[in-house]
């Protein structure tokens, strides 16, 4: 048989790059890298495929709904799938020899898997199923993760984790939507992969993504408007007067993914109920901030005392610490800040 390399033939055999081969290629740039990082990302990829399957079959397997009244560390009702997703991630990451510490939204304390002198080089902190209250109604949810180095000189697990977001060596999210999307940054731009169910692999579909500089939409839970600080209310008045659209899913991964691709601004301001903000710094705000900044956007605190402070510069005092958040297209974040300062 004569093998043809015609364009028509190549169209049927696209040059597919899997998440795995993408990471291996990135590691080639660091000749001293021993492949530890690749193993961690392959654990996250395996966990993502497993969680995606659970999310898709949840109603059939009867794992929707809450976990019999159990609450997580934030006092929020745990969904059955929160617990399942947490177990999947813990199991997949626990099998990787370079993971020192794992921490999750669902567990009060971090888990030490192995010490630095036993090969533990990295800490992984994650929200296993963000937006899980949307699950029962089949709305997109996601997993968010952040990877930090393990400092073997710091004995306590929480202390070694409490690093500002600028120290993240990688961050990403998996969106369980109409397709399963894996967005990753290791500090060299933002890459997007989609799970091809036929191949069972995440296939790269976006290289060095750039967030649009502007986008005429905002994403906020406007029902809390009455309890936002004045500046946020003034910004919303300005946005209404300028015919902006409102888009809010209530699932941070979905809302931020839309903004990454289409532009706009995501806000979770301080409220009377949560004066320090609601979202968690270390496994919601920081990973999203790293992705948005790597894509050319801005991610700031939006608090009254430090509105323009970068989220990734906050020095955490606890792994479940909350923060207010303003992130998205640079022009839109600046527009919000012009009303806050
Ligand atoms: P969760 O981690 O308990 O799911 O909460 C986080 C979610 C985010 O996905 C979303 O942006 C926010 O909470 C929505 O909060 P609210 O319902 O107050 O608008
Ligand atoms: Mg969450």
GROMACS .gro file of C-alpha atoms and ligand atoms in nm:
model
  361
    1UNK     CA    1   0.000   0.000   0.000
    2UNK     CA    2   0.131   0.345  -0.088
    3UNK     CA    3   0.114   0.582   0.211
    4UNK     CA    4  -0.005   0.924   0.100
    5UNK     CA    5   0.082   1.238   0.294
    6UNK     CA    6  -0.165   1.457   0.111
    7UNK     CA    7  -0.342   1.741   0.298
    8UNK     CA    8  -0.669   1.553   0.259
    9UNK     CA    9  -0.522   1.249   0.433
   10UNK     CA   10  -0.366   1.461   0.707
   11UNK     CA   11  -0.708   1.618   0.775
   12UNK     CA   12  -0.825   1.272   0.885
   13UNK     CA   13  -0.512   1.218   1.097
   14UNK     CA   14  -0.465   1.544   1.285
   15UNK     CA   15  -0.146   1.585   1.484
   16UNK     CA   16  -0.299   1.517   1.825
   17UNK     CA   17  -0.116   1.633   2.135
   18UNK     CA   18  -0.236   1.475   2.456
   19UNK     CA   19  -0.204   1.637   2.798
   20UNK     CA   20   0.059   1.374   2.881
   21UNK     CA   21   0.275   1.448   2.577
   22UNK     CA   22   0.231   1.822   2.631
   23UNK     CA   23   0.373   1.793   2.985
   24UNK     CA   24   0.657   1.565   2.876
   25UNK     CA   25   0.750   1.822   2.609
   26UNK     CA   26   0.741   2.104   2.866
   27UNK     CA   27   0.965   1.903   3.099
   28UNK     CA   28   1.224   1.861   2.822
   29UNK     CA   29   1.305   2.229   2.874
   30UNK     CA   30   1.425   2.141   3.224
   31UNK     CA   31   1.688   1.870   3.179
   32UNK     CA   32   1.719   1.816   3.554
   33UNK     CA   33   1.346   1.747   3.595
   34UNK     CA   34   1.293   1.386   3.695
   35UNK     CA   35   0.937   1.342   3.566
   36UNK     CA   36   0.776   1.395   3.909
   37UNK     CA   37   0.559   1.669   3.780
   38UNK     CA   38   0.437   1.462   3.487
   39UNK     CA   39   0.326   1.194   3.732
   40UNK     CA   40   0.127   1.444   3.936
   41UNK     CA   41  -0.048   1.580   3.629
   42UNK     CA   42  -0.123   1.231   3.511
   43UNK     CA   43  -0.286   1.166   3.850
   44UNK     CA   44  -0.497   1.478   3.806
   45UNK     CA   45  -0.587   1.375   3.452
   46UNK     CA   46  -0.691   1.026   3.568
   47UNK     CA   47  -0.893   1.172   3.855
   48UNK     CA   48  -1.060   1.418   3.615
   49UNK     CA   49  -1.169   1.137   3.383
   50UNK     CA   50  -1.306   0.939   3.673
   51UNK     CA   51  -1.492   1.239   3.822
   52UNK     CA   52  -1.628   1.333   3.478
   53UNK     CA   53  -1.771   0.983   3.448
   54UNK     CA   54  -1.926   1.003   3.796
   55UNK     CA   55  -2.080   1.343   3.720
   56UNK     CA   56  -2.228   1.214   3.392
   57UNK     CA   57  -2.381   0.904   3.551
   58UNK     CA   58  -2.471   1.053   3.890
   59UNK     CA   59  -2.847   1.040   3.848
   60UNK     CA   60  -2.839   0.684   3.715
   61UNK     CA   61  -2.617   0.570   4.001
   62UNK     CA   62  -2.824   0.767   4.250
   63UNK     CA   63  -2.535   0.969   4.393
   64UNK     CA   64  -2.697   1.312   4.365
   65UNK     CA   65  -2.809   1.505   4.670
   66UNK     CA   66  -2.648   1.573   5.004
   67UNK     CA   67  -2.438   1.343   5.216
   68UNK     CA   68  -2.695   1.276   5.488
   69UNK     CA   69  -2.659   1.612   5.660
   70UNK     CA   70  -2.276   1.611   5.670
   71UNK     CA   71  -2.117   1.955   5.649
   72UNK     CA   72  -1.768   2.043   5.534
   73UNK     CA   73  -1.523   2.265   5.721
   74UNK     CA   74  -1.712   2.576   5.603
   75UNK     CA   75  -2.040   2.453   5.748
   76UNK     CA   76  -2.176   2.392   5.397
   77UNK     CA   77  -2.377   2.082   5.316
   78UNK     CA   78  -2.159   1.819   5.150
   79UNK     CA   79  -2.303   1.661   4.839
   80UNK     CA   80  -2.245   1.289   4.786
   81UNK     CA   81  -2.041   1.370   4.480
   82UNK     CA   82  -1.822   1.615   4.678
   83UNK     CA   83  -1.714   1.320   4.888
   84UNK     CA   84  -1.672   1.085   4.591
   85UNK     CA   85  -1.464   1.341   4.396
   86UNK     CA   86  -1.251   1.407   4.704
   87UNK     CA   87  -1.183   1.034   4.749
   88UNK     CA   88  -1.091   0.994   4.382
   89UNK     CA   89  -0.840   1.280   4.395
   90UNK     CA   90  -0.693   1.165   4.725
   91UNK     CA   91  -0.647   0.812   4.590
   92UNK     CA   92  -0.495   0.916   4.257
   93UNK     CA   93  -0.258   1.173   4.413
   94UNK     CA   94  -0.175   0.949   4.707
   95UNK     CA   95  -0.022   0.696   4.467
   96UNK     CA   96   0.229   0.946   4.328
   97UNK     CA   97   0.564   0.925   4.510
   98UNK     CA   98   0.651   1.295   4.481
   99UNK     CA   99   0.335   1.426   4.649
  100UNK     CA  100   0.417   1.534   5.004
  101UNK     CA  101   0.095   1.699   5.121
  102UNK     CA  102  -0.260   1.712   4.991
  103UNK     CA  103  -0.533   1.942   5.113
  104UNK     CA  104  -0.893   1.980   5.007
  105UNK     CA  105  -1.191   2.204   5.060
  106UNK     CA  106  -1.366   1.901   5.203
  107UNK     CA  107  -1.112   1.822   5.478
  108UNK     CA  108  -1.032   2.045   5.770
  109UNK     CA  109  -0.670   1.936   5.797
  110UNK     CA  110  -0.417   1.867   5.522
  111UNK     CA  111  -0.287   1.512   5.485
  112UNK     CA  112   0.086   1.441   5.495
  113UNK     CA  113   0.156   1.157   5.252
  114UNK     CA  114   0.532   1.155   5.282
  115UNK     CA  115   0.803   1.381   5.416
  116UNK     CA  116   1.060   1.569   5.211
  117UNK     CA  117   1.328   1.312   5.300
  118UNK     CA  118   1.098   1.041   5.161
  119UNK     CA  119   1.076   1.213   4.822
  120UNK     CA  120   0.782   1.444   4.889
  121UNK     CA  121   0.850   1.741   4.662
  122UNK     CA  122   0.509   1.893   4.594
  123UNK     CA  123   0.190   1.990   4.774
  124UNK     CA  124  -0.144   1.977   4.594
  125UNK     CA  125  -0.445   2.169   4.722
  126UNK     CA  126  -0.782   2.143   4.552
  127UNK     CA  127  -1.154   2.199   4.551
  128UNK     CA  128  -1.273   1.857   4.431
  129UNK     CA  129  -1.613   1.966   4.303
  130UNK     CA  130  -1.669   2.338   4.295
  131UNK     CA  131  -2.026   2.459   4.248
  132UNK     CA  132  -2.161   2.122   4.356
  133UNK     CA  133  -2.496   2.266   4.464
  134UNK     CA  134  -2.562   2.292   4.087
  135UNK     CA  135  -2.520   1.919   4.036
  136UNK     CA  136  -2.880   1.815   4.099
  137UNK     CA  137  -2.994   2.034   3.811
  138UNK     CA  138  -2.730   1.921   3.564
  139UNK     CA  139  -2.541   2.251   3.554
  140UNK     CA  140  -2.165   2.249   3.489
  141UNK     CA  141  -1.933   2.205   3.786
  142UNK     CA  142  -1.555   2.181   3.812
  143UNK     CA  143  -1.240   2.078   3.997
  144UNK     CA  144  -0.982   2.347   4.081
  145UNK     CA  145  -0.623   2.269   4.182
  146UNK     CA  146  -0.303   2.444   4.282
  147UNK     CA  147   0.045   2.287   4.306
  148UNK     CA  148   0.312   2.426   4.537
  149UNK     CA  149   0.661   2.311   4.630
  150UNK     CA  150   0.708   2.128   4.957
  151UNK     CA  151   0.964   2.294   5.179
  152UNK     CA  152   1.122   2.001   5.369
  153UNK     CA  153   1.243   2.240   5.639
  154UNK     CA  154   0.889   2.329   5.746
  155UNK     CA  155   0.756   2.044   5.960
  156UNK     CA  156   0.385   2.131   5.967
  157UNK     CA  157   0.164   2.044   5.669
  158UNK     CA  158  -0.052   2.357   5.697
  159UNK     CA  159   0.254   2.583   5.731
  160UNK     CA  160   0.424   2.436   5.425
  161UNK     CA  161   0.105   2.492   5.225
  162UNK     CA  162   0.051   2.851   5.335
  163UNK     CA  163   0.244   3.007   5.048
  164UNK     CA  164   0.125   3.306   4.847
  165UNK     CA  165  -0.018   3.235   4.502
  166UNK     CA  166   0.291   3.370   4.326
  167UNK     CA  167   0.471   3.057   4.448
  168UNK     CA  168   0.233   2.822   4.264
  169UNK     CA  169   0.426   2.601   4.022
  170UNK     CA  170   0.109   2.505   3.841
  171UNK     CA  171  -0.262   2.564   3.860
  172UNK     CA  172  -0.564   2.455   3.668
  173UNK     CA  173  -0.922   2.352   3.655
  174UNK     CA  174  -1.136   2.083   3.498
  175UNK     CA  175  -1.479   2.187   3.376
  176UNK     CA  176  -1.741   1.913   3.362
  177UNK     CA  177  -1.966   2.078   3.106
  178UNK     CA  178  -2.105   1.981   2.768
  179UNK     CA  179  -1.751   1.854   2.721
  180UNK     CA  180  -1.482   1.793   2.982
  181UNK     CA  181  -1.220   2.066   2.959
  182UNK     CA  182  -0.881   2.072   3.134
  183UNK     CA  183  -0.719   2.417   3.158
  184UNK     CA  184  -0.360   2.423   3.281
  185UNK     CA  185  -0.079   2.665   3.344
  186UNK     CA  186   0.269   2.581   3.464
  187UNK     CA  187   0.377   2.944   3.435
  188UNK     CA  188   0.446   2.936   3.062
  189UNK     CA  189   0.104   3.037   2.935
  190UNK     CA  190  -0.237   2.875   2.953
  191UNK     CA  191  -0.325   2.557   2.765
  192UNK     CA  192  -0.663   2.400   2.708
  193UNK     CA  193  -0.739   2.032   2.655
  194UNK     CA  194  -1.069   1.856   2.585
  195UNK     CA  195  -1.142   1.498   2.681
  196UNK     CA  196  -1.195   1.292   2.367
  197UNK     CA  197  -1.418   1.011   2.494
  198UNK     CA  198  -1.321   0.788   2.203
  199UNK     CA  199  -0.951   0.814   2.286
  200UNK     CA  200  -0.989   0.844   2.662
  201UNK     CA  201  -0.733   1.126   2.644
  202UNK     CA  202  -0.729   1.498   2.699
  203UNK     CA  203  -0.635   1.646   2.361
  204UNK     CA  204  -0.483   1.993   2.332
  205UNK     CA  205  -0.720   2.240   2.167
  206UNK     CA  206  -0.577   2.575   2.282
  207UNK     CA  207  -0.221   2.706   2.302
  208UNK     CA  208  -0.109   3.005   2.506
  209UNK     CA  209  -0.464   3.133   2.545
  210UNK     CA  210  -0.507   3.509   2.572
  211UNK     CA  211  -0.807   3.656   2.751
  212UNK     CA  212  -0.977   3.933   2.547
  213UNK     CA  213  -0.861   4.275   2.674
  214UNK     CA  214  -1.223   4.374   2.729
  215UNK     CA  215  -1.568   4.215   2.723
  216UNK     CA  216  -1.900   4.380   2.791
  217UNK     CA  217  -2.030   4.142   3.054
  218UNK     CA  218  -2.005   4.099   3.428
  219UNK     CA  219  -2.053   3.791   3.641
  220UNK     CA  220  -2.170   3.845   3.998
  221UNK     CA  221  -2.449   3.728   4.227
  222UNK     CA  222  -2.648   4.049   4.193
  223UNK     CA  223  -2.901   3.934   4.454
  224UNK     CA  224  -2.644   4.045   4.715
  225UNK     CA  225  -2.610   4.392   4.565
  226UNK     CA  226  -2.767   4.561   4.868
  227UNK     CA  227  -2.486   4.425   5.085
  228UNK     CA  228  -2.192   4.510   4.855
  229UNK     CA  229  -1.964   4.803   4.942
  230UNK     CA  230  -2.064   5.130   4.768
  231UNK     CA  231  -1.798   5.107   4.495
  232UNK     CA  232  -1.935   4.775   4.365
  233UNK     CA  233  -2.287   4.918   4.355
  234UNK     CA  234  -2.157   5.218   4.162
  235UNK     CA  235  -1.977   4.988   3.917
  236UNK     CA  236  -2.300   4.793   3.859
  237UNK     CA  237  -2.489   5.119   3.794
  238UNK     CA  238  -2.218   5.211   3.543
  239UNK     CA  239  -2.241   4.869   3.374
  240UNK     CA  240  -2.621   4.895   3.349
  241UNK     CA  241  -2.594   5.244   3.201
  242UNK     CA  242  -2.349   5.109   2.941
  243UNK     CA  243  -2.562   4.812   2.835
  244UNK     CA  244  -2.338   4.541   2.975
  245UNK     CA  245  -2.473   4.186   2.990
  246UNK     CA  246  -2.499   3.987   3.309
  247UNK     CA  247  -2.389   3.621   3.306
  248UNK     CA  248  -2.379   3.425   3.631
  249UNK     CA  249  -2.388   3.049   3.657
  250UNK     CA  250  -2.295   3.027   4.026
  251UNK     CA  251  -2.026   2.774   3.947
  252UNK     CA  252  -1.691   2.954   3.952
  253UNK     CA  253  -1.519   2.723   3.706
  254UNK     CA  254  -1.793   2.779   3.447
  255UNK     CA  255  -1.809   3.154   3.506
  256UNK     CA  256  -1.431   3.198   3.488
  257UNK     CA  257  -1.399   2.970   3.185
  258UNK     CA  258  -1.647   3.182   2.994
  259UNK     CA  259  -1.458   3.497   3.088
  260UNK     CA  260  -1.123   3.344   2.991
  261UNK     CA  261  -1.256   3.269   2.642
  262UNK     CA  262  -1.497   3.558   2.583
  263UNK     CA  263  -1.379   3.838   2.813
  264UNK     CA  264  -1.560   4.024   3.089
  265UNK     CA  265  -1.520   4.038   3.465
  266UNK     CA  266  -1.599   3.799   3.749
  267UNK     CA  267  -1.672   3.949   4.090
  268UNK     CA  268  -1.731   3.804   4.433
  269UNK     CA  269  -1.725   4.119   4.650
  270UNK     CA  270  -1.727   4.142   5.028
  271UNK     CA  271  -2.085   4.111   5.158
  272UNK     CA  272  -2.245   4.169   5.496
  273UNK     CA  273  -2.261   3.791   5.543
  274UNK     CA  274  -1.900   3.739   5.429
  275UNK     CA  275  -1.713   4.068   5.488
  276UNK     CA  276  -1.384   3.905   5.386
  277UNK     CA  277  -1.541   3.751   5.074
  278UNK     CA  278  -1.677   3.400   5.027
  279UNK     CA  279  -1.435   3.227   4.793
  280UNK     CA  280  -1.137   3.035   4.925
  281UNK     CA  281  -0.800   3.190   4.858
  282UNK     CA  282  -0.582   2.883   4.822
  283UNK     CA  283  -0.792   2.649   4.609
  284UNK     CA  284  -1.038   2.879   4.432
  285UNK     CA  285  -0.902   3.233   4.398
  286UNK     CA  286  -0.527   3.170   4.362
  287UNK     CA  287  -0.537   2.901   4.092
  288UNK     CA  288  -0.789   3.107   3.893
  289UNK     CA  289  -0.576   3.419   3.943
  290UNK     CA  290  -0.265   3.242   3.811
  291UNK     CA  291  -0.455   3.124   3.502
  292UNK     CA  292  -0.610   3.464   3.432
  293UNK     CA  293  -0.279   3.648   3.481
  294UNK     CA  294  -0.094   3.398   3.263
  295UNK     CA  295  -0.356   3.466   2.994
  296UNK     CA  296  -0.292   3.843   3.018
  297UNK     CA  297  -0.578   3.930   3.253
  298UNK     CA  298  -0.589   4.077   3.603
  299UNK     CA  299  -0.692   3.923   3.934
  300UNK     CA  300  -0.727   4.153   4.234
  301UNK     CA  301  -0.872   4.141   4.584
  302UNK     CA  302  -1.133   4.416   4.554
  303UNK     CA  303  -1.141   4.464   4.932
  304UNK     CA  304  -1.205   4.803   5.085
  305UNK     CA  305  -0.855   4.835   5.229
  306UNK     CA  306  -0.663   4.690   4.931
  307UNK     CA  307  -0.884   4.690   4.621
  308UNK     CA  308  -0.604   4.666   4.362
  309UNK     CA  309  -0.385   4.421   4.556
  310UNK     CA  310  -0.304   4.109   4.355
  311UNK     CA  311  -0.472   3.797   4.490
  312UNK     CA  312  -0.152   3.599   4.437
  313UNK     CA  313   0.040   3.828   4.672
  314UNK     CA  314  -0.177   3.758   4.976
  315UNK     CA  315   0.023   3.566   5.236
  316UNK     CA  316  -0.221   3.303   5.363
  317UNK     CA  317  -0.275   3.255   5.733
  318UNK     CA  318  -0.491   2.945   5.695
  319UNK     CA  319  -0.555   2.695   5.420
  320UNK     CA  320  -0.931   2.759   5.418
  321UNK     CA  321  -0.898   3.138   5.427
  322UNK     CA  322  -1.155   3.333   5.226
  323UNK     CA  323  -1.111   3.637   5.004
  324UNK     CA  324  -1.307   3.873   4.788
  325UNK     CA  325  -1.227   3.845   4.415
  326UNK     CA  326  -1.230   4.059   4.102
  327UNK     CA  327  -1.076   3.896   3.795
  328UNK     CA  328  -1.097   3.892   3.419
  329UNK     CA  329  -1.017   4.111   3.120
  330UNK     CA  330  -0.764   4.379   3.215
  331UNK     CA  331  -0.980   4.671   3.094
  332UNK     CA  332  -1.284   4.542   3.280
  333UNK     CA  333  -1.095   4.485   3.606
  334UNK     CA  334  -0.956   4.839   3.575
  335UNK     CA  335  -1.308   4.967   3.521
  336UNK     CA  336  -1.427   4.801   3.841
  337UNK     CA  337  -1.125   4.937   4.029
  338UNK     CA  338  -1.197   5.290   3.906
  339UNK     CA  339  -1.517   5.272   4.114
  340UNK     CA  340  -1.349   5.119   4.418
  341UNK     CA  341  -1.058   5.359   4.463
  342LIG     P1  342  -1.861   2.566   4.676
  342LIG     O1  343  -1.712   2.546   4.675
  342LIG     O2  344  -1.923   2.533   4.806
  342LIG     O3  345  -1.927   2.497   4.561
  342LIG     O4  346  -1.887   2.725   4.661
  342LIG     C1  347  -1.818   2.797   4.565
  342LIG     C2  348  -1.915   2.850   4.467
  342LIG     C3  349  -1.847   2.905   4.344
  342LIG     O5  350  -1.839   2.809   4.244
  342LIG     C4  351  -1.941   3.015   4.302
  342LIG     O6  352  -1.872   3.118   4.234
  342LIG     C5  353  -1.994   3.063   4.433
  342LIG     O7  354  -1.980   2.959   4.526
  342LIG     C6  355  -2.139   3.097   4.425
  342LIG     O8  356  -2.180   3.152   4.546
  342LIG     P2  357  -2.322   3.221   4.563
  342LIG     O9  358  -2.423   3.112   4.561
  342LIG    O10  359  -2.313   3.292   4.693
  342LIG    O11  360  -2.339   3.318   4.448
  343LIG    MG1  361  -1.563   2.560   4.587
   0.00000   0.00000   0.00000
